[in-house]
Short mmCIF file of C-alpha atoms and ligand atoms in Angstrom, two decimals:
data_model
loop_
_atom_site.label_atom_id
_atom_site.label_comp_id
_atom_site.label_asym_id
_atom_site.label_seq_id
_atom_site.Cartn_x
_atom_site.Cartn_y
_atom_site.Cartn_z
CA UNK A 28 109.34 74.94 95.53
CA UNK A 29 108.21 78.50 94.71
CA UNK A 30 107.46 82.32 96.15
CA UNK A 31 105.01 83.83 94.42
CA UNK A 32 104.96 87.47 95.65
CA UNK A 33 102.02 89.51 93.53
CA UNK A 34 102.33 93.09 93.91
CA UNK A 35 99.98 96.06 93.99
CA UNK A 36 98.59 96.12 90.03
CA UNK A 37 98.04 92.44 90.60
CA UNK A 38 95.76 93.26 93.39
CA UNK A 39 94.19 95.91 92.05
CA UNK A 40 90.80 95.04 91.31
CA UNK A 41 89.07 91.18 91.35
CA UNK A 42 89.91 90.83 88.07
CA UNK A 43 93.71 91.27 88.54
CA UNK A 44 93.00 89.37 91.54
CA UNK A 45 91.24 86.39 89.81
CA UNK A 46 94.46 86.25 86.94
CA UNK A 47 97.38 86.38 90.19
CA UNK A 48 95.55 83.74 91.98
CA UNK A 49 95.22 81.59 88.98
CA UNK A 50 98.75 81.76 88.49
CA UNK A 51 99.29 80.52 91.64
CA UNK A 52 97.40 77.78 91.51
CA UNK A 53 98.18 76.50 88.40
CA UNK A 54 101.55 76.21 89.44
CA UNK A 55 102.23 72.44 90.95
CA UNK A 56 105.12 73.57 93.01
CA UNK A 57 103.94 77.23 95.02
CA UNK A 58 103.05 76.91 98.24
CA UNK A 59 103.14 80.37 99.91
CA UNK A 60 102.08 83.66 98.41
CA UNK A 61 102.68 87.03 99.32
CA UNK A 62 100.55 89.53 98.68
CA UNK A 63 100.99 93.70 98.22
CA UNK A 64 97.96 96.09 98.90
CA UNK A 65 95.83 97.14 96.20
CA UNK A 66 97.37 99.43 94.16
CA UNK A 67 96.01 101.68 91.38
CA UNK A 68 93.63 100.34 89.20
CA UNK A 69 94.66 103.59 86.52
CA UNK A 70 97.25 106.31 86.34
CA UNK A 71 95.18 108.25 88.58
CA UNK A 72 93.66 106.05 91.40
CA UNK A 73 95.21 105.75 94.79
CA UNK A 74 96.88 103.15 96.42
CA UNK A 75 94.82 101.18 99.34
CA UNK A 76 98.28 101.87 100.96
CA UNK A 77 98.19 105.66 100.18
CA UNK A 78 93.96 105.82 101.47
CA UNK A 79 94.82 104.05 104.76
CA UNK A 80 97.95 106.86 105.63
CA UNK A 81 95.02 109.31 104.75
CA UNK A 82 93.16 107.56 107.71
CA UNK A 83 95.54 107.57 109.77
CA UNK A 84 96.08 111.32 108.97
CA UNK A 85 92.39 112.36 109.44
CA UNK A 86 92.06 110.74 112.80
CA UNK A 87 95.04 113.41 113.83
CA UNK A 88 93.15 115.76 112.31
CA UNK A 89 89.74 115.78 112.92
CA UNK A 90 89.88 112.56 116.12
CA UNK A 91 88.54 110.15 113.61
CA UNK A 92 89.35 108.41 109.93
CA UNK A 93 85.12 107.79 108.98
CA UNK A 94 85.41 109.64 106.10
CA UNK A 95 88.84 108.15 104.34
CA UNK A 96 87.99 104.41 105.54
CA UNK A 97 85.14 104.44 103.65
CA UNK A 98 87.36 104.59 100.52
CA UNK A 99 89.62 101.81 101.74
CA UNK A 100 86.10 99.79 102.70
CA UNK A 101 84.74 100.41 99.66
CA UNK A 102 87.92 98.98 97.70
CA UNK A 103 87.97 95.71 99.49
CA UNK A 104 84.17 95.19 99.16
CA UNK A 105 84.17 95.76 95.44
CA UNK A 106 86.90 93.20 95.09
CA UNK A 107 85.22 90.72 96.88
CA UNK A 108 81.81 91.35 95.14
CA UNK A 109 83.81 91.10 91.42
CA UNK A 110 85.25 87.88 93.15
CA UNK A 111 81.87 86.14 93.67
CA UNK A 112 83.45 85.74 97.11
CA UNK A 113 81.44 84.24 100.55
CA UNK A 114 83.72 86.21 102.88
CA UNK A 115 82.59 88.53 105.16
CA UNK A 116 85.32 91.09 106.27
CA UNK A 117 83.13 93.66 108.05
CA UNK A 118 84.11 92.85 111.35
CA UNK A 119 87.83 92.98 110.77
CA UNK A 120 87.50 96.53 109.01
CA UNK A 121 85.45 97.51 111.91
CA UNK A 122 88.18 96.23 114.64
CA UNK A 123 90.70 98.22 111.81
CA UNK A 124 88.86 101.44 112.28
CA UNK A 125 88.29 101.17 115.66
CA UNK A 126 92.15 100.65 116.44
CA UNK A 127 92.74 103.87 113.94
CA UNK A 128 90.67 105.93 115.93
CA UNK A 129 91.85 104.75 119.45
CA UNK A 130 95.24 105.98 118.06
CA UNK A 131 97.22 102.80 116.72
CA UNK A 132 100.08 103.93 115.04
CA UNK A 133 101.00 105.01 111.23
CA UNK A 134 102.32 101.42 110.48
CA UNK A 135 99.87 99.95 112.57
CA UNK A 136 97.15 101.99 109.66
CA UNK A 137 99.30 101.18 106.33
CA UNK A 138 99.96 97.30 107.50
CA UNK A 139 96.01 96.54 106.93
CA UNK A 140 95.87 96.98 103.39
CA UNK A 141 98.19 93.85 103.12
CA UNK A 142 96.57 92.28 105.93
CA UNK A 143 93.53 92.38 104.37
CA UNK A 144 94.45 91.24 100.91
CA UNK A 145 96.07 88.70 102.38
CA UNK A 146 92.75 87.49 103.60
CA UNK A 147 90.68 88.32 100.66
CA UNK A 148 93.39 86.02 98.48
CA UNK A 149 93.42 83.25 101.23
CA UNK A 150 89.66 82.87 100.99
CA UNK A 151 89.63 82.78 97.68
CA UNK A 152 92.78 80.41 96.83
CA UNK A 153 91.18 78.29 99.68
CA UNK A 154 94.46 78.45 101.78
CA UNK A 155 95.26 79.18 105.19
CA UNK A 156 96.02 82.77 105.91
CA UNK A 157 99.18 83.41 108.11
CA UNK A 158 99.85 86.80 109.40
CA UNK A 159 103.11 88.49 108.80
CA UNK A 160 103.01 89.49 112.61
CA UNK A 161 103.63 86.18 113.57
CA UNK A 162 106.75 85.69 111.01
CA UNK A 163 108.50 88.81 110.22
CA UNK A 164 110.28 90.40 114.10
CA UNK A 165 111.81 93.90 114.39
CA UNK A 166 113.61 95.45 117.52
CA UNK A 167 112.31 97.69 119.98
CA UNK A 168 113.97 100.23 117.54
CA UNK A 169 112.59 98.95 114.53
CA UNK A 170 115.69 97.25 113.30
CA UNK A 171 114.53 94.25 110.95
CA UNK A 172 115.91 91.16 112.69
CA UNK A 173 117.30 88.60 109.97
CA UNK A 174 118.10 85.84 112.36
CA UNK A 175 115.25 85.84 114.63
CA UNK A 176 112.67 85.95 111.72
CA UNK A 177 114.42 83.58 109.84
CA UNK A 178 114.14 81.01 112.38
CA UNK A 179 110.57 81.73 113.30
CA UNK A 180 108.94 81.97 109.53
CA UNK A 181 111.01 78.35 108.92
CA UNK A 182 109.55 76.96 111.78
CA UNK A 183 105.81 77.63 111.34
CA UNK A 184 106.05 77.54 107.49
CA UNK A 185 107.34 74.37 107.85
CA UNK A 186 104.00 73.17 109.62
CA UNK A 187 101.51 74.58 106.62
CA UNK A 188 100.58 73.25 103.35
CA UNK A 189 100.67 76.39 101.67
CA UNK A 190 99.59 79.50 102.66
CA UNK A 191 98.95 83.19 101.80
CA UNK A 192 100.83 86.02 104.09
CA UNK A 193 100.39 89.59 103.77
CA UNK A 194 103.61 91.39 102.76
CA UNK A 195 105.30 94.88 103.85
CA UNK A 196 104.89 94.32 108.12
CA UNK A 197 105.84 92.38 111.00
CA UNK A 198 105.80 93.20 114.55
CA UNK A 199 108.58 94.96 117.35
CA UNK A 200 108.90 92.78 120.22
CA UNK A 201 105.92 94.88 122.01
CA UNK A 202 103.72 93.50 119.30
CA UNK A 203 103.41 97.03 117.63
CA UNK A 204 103.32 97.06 113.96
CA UNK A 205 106.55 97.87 111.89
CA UNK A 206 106.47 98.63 107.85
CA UNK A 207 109.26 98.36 105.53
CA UNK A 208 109.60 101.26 103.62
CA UNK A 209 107.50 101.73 100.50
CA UNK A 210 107.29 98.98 98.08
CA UNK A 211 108.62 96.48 101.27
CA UNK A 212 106.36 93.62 100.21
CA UNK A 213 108.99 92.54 97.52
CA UNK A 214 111.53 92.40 101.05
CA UNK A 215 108.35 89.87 102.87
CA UNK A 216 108.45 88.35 99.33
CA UNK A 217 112.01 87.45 99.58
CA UNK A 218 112.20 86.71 103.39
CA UNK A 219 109.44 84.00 103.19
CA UNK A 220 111.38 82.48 100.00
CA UNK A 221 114.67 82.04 102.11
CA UNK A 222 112.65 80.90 104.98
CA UNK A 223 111.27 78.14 103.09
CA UNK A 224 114.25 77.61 100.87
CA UNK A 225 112.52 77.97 97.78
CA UNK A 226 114.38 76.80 94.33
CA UNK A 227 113.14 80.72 93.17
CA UNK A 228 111.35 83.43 94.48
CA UNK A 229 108.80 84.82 91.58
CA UNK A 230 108.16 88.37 92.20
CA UNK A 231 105.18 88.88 89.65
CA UNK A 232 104.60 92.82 88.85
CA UNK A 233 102.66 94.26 85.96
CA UNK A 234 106.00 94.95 83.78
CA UNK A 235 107.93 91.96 81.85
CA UNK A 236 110.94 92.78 83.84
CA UNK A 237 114.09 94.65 84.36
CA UNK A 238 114.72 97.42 81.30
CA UNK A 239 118.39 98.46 79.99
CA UNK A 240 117.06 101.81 80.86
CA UNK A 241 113.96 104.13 81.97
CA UNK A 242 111.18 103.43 79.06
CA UNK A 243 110.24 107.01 79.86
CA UNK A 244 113.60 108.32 78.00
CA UNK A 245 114.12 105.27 75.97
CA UNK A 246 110.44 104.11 74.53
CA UNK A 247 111.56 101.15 72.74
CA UNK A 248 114.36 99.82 75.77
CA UNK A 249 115.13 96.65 75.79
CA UNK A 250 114.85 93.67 78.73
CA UNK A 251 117.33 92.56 80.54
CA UNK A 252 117.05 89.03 80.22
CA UNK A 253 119.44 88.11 83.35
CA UNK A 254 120.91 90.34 85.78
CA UNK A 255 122.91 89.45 89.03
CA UNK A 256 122.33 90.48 92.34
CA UNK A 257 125.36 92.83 92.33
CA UNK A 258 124.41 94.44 88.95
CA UNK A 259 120.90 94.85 90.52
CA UNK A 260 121.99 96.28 93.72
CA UNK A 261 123.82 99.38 92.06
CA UNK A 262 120.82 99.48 89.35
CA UNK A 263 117.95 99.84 91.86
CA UNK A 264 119.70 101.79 94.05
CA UNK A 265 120.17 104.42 90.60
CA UNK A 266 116.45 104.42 90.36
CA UNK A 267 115.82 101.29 88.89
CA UNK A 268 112.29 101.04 91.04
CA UNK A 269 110.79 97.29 89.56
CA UNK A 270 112.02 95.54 92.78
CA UNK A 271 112.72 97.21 96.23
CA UNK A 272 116.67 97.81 96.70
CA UNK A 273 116.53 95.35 100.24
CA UNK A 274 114.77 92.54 98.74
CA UNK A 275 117.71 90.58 97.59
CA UNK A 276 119.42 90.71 101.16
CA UNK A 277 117.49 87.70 102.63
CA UNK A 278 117.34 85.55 98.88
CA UNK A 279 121.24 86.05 98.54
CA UNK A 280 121.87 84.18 102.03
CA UNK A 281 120.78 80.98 100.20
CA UNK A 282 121.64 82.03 96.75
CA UNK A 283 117.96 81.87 95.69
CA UNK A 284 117.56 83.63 92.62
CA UNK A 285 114.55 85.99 91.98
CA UNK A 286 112.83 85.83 88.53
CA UNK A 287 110.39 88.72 87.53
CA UNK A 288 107.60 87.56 86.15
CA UNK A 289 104.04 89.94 84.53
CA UNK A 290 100.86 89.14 86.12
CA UNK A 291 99.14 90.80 82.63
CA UNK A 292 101.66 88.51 80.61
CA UNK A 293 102.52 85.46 81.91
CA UNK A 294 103.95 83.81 78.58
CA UNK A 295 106.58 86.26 79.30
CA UNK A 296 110.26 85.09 80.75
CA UNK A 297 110.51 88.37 82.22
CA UNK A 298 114.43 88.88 84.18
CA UNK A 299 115.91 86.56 86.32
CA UNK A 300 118.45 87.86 88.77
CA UNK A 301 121.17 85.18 89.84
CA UNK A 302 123.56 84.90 92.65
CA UNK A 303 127.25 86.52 90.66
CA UNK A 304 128.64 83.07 91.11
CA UNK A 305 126.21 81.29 89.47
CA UNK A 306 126.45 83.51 86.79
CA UNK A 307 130.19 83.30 86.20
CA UNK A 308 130.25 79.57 86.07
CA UNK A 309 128.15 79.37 83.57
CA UNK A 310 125.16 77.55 85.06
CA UNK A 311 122.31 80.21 83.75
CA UNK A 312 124.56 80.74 80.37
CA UNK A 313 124.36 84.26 80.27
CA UNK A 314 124.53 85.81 76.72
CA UNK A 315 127.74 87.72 76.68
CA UNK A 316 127.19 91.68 76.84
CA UNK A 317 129.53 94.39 78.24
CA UNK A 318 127.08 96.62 79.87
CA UNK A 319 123.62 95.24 81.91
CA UNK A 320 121.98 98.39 82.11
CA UNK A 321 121.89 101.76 82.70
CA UNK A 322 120.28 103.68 85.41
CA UNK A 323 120.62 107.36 86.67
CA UNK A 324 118.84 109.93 89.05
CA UNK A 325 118.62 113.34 89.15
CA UNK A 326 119.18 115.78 92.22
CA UNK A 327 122.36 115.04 93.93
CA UNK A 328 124.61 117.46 95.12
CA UNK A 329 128.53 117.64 95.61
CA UNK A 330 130.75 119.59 98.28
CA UNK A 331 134.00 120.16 96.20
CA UNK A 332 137.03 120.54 98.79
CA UNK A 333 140.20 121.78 98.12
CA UNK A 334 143.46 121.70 100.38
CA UNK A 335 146.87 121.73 99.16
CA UNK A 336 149.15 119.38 100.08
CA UNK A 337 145.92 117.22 101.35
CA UNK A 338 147.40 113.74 100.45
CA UNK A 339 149.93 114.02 103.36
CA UNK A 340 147.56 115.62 105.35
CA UNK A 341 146.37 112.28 108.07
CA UNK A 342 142.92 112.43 109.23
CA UNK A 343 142.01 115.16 107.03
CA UNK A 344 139.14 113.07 105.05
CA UNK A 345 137.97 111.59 108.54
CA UNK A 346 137.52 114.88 110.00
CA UNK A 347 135.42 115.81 106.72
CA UNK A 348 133.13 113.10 107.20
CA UNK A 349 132.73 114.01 110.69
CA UNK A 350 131.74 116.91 110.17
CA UNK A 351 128.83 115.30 107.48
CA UNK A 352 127.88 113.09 110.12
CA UNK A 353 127.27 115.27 112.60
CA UNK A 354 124.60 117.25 110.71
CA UNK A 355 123.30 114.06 109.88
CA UNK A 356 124.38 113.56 106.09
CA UNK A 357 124.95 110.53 104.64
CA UNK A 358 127.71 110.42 101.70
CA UNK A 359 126.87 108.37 98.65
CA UNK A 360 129.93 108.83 96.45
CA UNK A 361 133.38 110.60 97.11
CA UNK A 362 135.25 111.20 94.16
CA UNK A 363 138.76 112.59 95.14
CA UNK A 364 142.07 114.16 93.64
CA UNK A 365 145.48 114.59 94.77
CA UNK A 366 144.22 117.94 96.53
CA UNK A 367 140.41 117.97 96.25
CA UNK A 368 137.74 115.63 97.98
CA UNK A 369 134.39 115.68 96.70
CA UNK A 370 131.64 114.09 98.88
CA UNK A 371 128.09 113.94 96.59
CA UNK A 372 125.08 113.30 98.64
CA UNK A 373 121.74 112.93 98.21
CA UNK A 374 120.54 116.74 97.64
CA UNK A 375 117.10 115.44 97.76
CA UNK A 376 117.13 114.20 100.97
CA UNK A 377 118.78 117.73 102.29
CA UNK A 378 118.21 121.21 103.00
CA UNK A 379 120.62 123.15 101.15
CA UNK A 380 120.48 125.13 104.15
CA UNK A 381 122.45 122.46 105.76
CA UNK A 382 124.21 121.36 103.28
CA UNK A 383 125.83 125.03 103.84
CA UNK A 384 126.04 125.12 106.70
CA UNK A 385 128.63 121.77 106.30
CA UNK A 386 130.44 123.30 103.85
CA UNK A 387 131.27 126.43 105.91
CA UNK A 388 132.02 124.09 108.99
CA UNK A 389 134.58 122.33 106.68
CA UNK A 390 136.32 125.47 105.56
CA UNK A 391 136.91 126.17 109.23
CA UNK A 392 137.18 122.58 110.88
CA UNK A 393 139.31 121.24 108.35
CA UNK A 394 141.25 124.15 107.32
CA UNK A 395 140.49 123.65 103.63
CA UNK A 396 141.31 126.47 100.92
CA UNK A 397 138.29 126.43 99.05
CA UNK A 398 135.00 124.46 99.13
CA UNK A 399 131.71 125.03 96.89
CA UNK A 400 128.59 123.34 97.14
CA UNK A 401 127.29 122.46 93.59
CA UNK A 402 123.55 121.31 93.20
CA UNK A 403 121.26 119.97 90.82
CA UNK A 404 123.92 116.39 89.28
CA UNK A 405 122.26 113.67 87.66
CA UNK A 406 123.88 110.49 88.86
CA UNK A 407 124.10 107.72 85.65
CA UNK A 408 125.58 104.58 86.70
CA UNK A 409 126.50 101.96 83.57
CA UNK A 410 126.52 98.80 85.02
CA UNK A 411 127.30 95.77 83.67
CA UNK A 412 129.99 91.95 84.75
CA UNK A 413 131.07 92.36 81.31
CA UNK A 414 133.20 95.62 81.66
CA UNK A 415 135.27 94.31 84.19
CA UNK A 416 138.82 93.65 82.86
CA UNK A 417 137.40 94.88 79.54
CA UNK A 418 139.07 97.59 77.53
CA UNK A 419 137.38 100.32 75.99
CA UNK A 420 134.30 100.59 78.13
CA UNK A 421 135.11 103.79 79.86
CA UNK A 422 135.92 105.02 75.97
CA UNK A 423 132.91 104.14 74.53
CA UNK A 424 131.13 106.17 77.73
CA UNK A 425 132.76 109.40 77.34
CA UNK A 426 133.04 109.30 73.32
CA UNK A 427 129.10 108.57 73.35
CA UNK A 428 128.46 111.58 75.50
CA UNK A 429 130.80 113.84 73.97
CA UNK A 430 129.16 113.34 70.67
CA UNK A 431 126.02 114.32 72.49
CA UNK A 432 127.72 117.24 73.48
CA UNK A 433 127.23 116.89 77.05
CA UNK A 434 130.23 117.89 79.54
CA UNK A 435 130.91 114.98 82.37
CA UNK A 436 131.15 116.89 85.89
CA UNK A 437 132.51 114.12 87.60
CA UNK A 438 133.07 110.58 87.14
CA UNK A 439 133.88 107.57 89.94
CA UNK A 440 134.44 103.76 88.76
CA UNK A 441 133.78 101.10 91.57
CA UNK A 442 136.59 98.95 92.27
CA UNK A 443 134.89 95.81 91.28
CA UNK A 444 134.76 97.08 87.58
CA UNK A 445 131.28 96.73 87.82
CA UNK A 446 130.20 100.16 87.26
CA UNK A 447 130.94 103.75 85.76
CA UNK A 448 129.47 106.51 87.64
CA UNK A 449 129.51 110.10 85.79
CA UNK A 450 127.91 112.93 86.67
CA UNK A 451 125.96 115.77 84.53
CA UNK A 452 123.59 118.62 84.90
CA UNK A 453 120.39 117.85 85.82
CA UNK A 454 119.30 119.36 82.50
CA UNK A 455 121.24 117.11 80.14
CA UNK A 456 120.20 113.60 82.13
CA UNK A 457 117.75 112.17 79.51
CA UNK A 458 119.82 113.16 76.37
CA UNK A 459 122.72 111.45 77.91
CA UNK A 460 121.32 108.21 79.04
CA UNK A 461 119.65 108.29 74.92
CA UNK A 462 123.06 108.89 73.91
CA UNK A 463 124.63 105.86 76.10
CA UNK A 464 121.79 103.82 75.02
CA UNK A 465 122.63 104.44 71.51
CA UNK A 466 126.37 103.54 71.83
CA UNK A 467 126.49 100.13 73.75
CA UNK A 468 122.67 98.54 72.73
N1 LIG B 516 101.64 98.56 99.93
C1 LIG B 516 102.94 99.06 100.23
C2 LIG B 516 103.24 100.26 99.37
O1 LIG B 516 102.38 100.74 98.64
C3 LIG B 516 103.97 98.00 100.11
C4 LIG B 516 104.05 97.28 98.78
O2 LIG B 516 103.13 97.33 97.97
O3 LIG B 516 105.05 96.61 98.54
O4 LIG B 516 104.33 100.78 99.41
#
């Protein structure tokens, strides 16, 4: 049996709606379908998602959201006018608004564009619509709980026939609505599939699947026919965006692989991500290739410590990371020397204010004799099974970007072999991940 999880393009407008729900039901063995919001129906619309926040915003503002629902009532209607649909939804967008303006909360407002697909798709796939509220369970905190929603989606999916459920919510144990973060639908997607124990979960976009690298660098990049979950994991979380980073948490508990499939081109094979073991014995047949893919992002920042004699020093990089952790930053790589220790975080994600601030709290805390704070490194991670145990990889990385004349600031290989991490200027990003393109594709 099969997921199909369609995602915001393929909801877009009725007739994106009418080509995703023919999919589905030409397909003898889907059941359950999980659907996204609308998303844009060009470059510069706005997602249903993105109009309902704006609700939720001008009821703060001005004590009521009149004004943005419109938009968001005016999205659904058209769809289900294009559809030829008999459903009338105007009583659940009136309950919607009227919860908005009594002051439901900011998930509560972005859940409803799902919830209402989900409805709109039901209706017209003539199956029974089952909320994500009564499947998907967070904690009063808003921790997603595996377990507990594990147990409950298996038990009530196991009662349906087949079924549409909105994606990107559930509910805390209050009942209040919970989102994912952006793009969480995929994550729903992925939860219902293990739930279920599909044989794959189909996660059907509006690209033919996973790219070596960004088509905005590289125009002519070329797909990745079959990935793993571990070569996925470090290329999403580099900015790879077709699939959201937590979506292969729940699938890889049952070893259910994910295949990405194009709502606007179904002939395609699009990627399919396997568990690594599968992989390695040979069951998908992977065509042999030392690097997967290559992803990067721009914007981090490193704290550069130095302290002589630091690798007899015990405790010193404990009392480092304290120090991080206390003004709340998280550490995503930490290069280090014999002497030096070189946290990089996220300098998106942080005032360089603070991220002084640390650095001057290390100089005293820790005693070290220098640290500097460098901003604006591009991350590019080349990622790949096949460089593991492999000679020459490594070579072919820093000969490729030396020819391109760009000078590596830092560079960190996982233990696993399955990636190379370097670090450039923020200014020479896209001519290096050409130039690494170039060498190994
Ligand atoms: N609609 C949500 C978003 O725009 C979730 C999703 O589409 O996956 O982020």
């Amino acid at each position: 049996m099969k997921v199909l999880k369609f995602g915001g393009t393929s909801m877009a407008n009725a007739d994106a709606v009418k080509r995703a729900a023919d999919i589905a039901a030409a397909d003898p063995d889907n059941k359950f379908v999980v659907v996204s919001a609308p998303g844009k129906r060009d470059p510069a619309d706005v997602k249903v998602t993105d109009l309902l926040y704006a609700c939720y915003n001008e009821k703060l503002k001005t004590g009521a959201c009149g004004k943005s629902f419109a938009a968001v009532e005016k999205r659904f209607n058209d769809i289900i006018a294009g559809l030829n649909l008999r459903l009338d939804i105007s009583g659940r967008l009136e309950r919607i608004k009227r919860e908005i303006d009594a002051g439901a909360g900011k998930d509560y407002a972005a859940s409803r564009g799902e919830y209402l697909c989900a409805v709109l798709v039901a209706a017209y796939l003539d199956r029974e619509f089952i909320d994500a509220a009564d499947l998907i369970k967070f904690d009063a905190r808003g921790n997603f709980c595996d377990e507990l929603t594990n147990a409950a989606a298996a038990k009530i999916l196991a009662k349906s026939d087949g079924a549409v459920i909105p994606g990107f919510y559930g509910v805390k144990p209050d009942g209040a609505v919970k989102t994912f973060t952006r793009g969480g639908s995929d994550v729903t997607g992925s939860i219902i599939a293990r739930a279920v124990r599909a044989e794959v979960y189909e996660n059907w976009t509006d690209v033919d699947g996973f790219l070596v690298c960004d088509p905005r660098i590289v125009n002519d990049a070329k797909l990745i026919p079959m990935l793993t979950y571990k070569e996925l994991r470090e290329l999403s979380y580099m900015g790879a965006n077709v699939l959201h980073s937590d979506c292969i948490f729940p699938v890889r508990k049952s070893d259910i692989p994910i295949r990405i499939r194009n709502t606007f081109n179904p002939g395609a094979e699009g990627t399919l991500i396997v568990p690594t073991k599968k992989f390695l014995s040979g069951e998908f047949g992977r065509p042999d290739s030392v690097i997967t893919g290559i992803a990067g992002r721009k914007d981090f920042a490193a704290i550069h410590i130095e302290k002589s004699l630091m690798n007899n020093e015990l405790g010193f990089a404990r009392r480092v990371l304290s120090v991080l952790e206390r003004r709340n930053i998280s550490v995503e790589h930490m290069p280090s020397g014999i002497d030096t220790l070189s946290p990089v975080v996220d300098g998106a994600d942080i005032d360089p204010e603070v991220l002084r601030l640390a650095a001057a709290e290390i100089r005293s805390e820790c005693g070290a004799d220098n640290v500097e704070t460098v901003e604006g490194l591009a991350l590019i991670a080349v990622v790949g099974h096949g460089m593991s145990r492999k000679r020459g990889t490594a070579a072919r990385v820093f000969a490729a970007l030396s020819a391109a004349g760009i000078n590596i600031r830092m560079i960190d290989q996982g233990s696993s072999e399955l990636n190379l991490i370097v670090a450039v200027e923020n200014g020479d990003y896209e001519n290096a991940v050409k130039s690494l393109y170039r060498a190994f594709f």
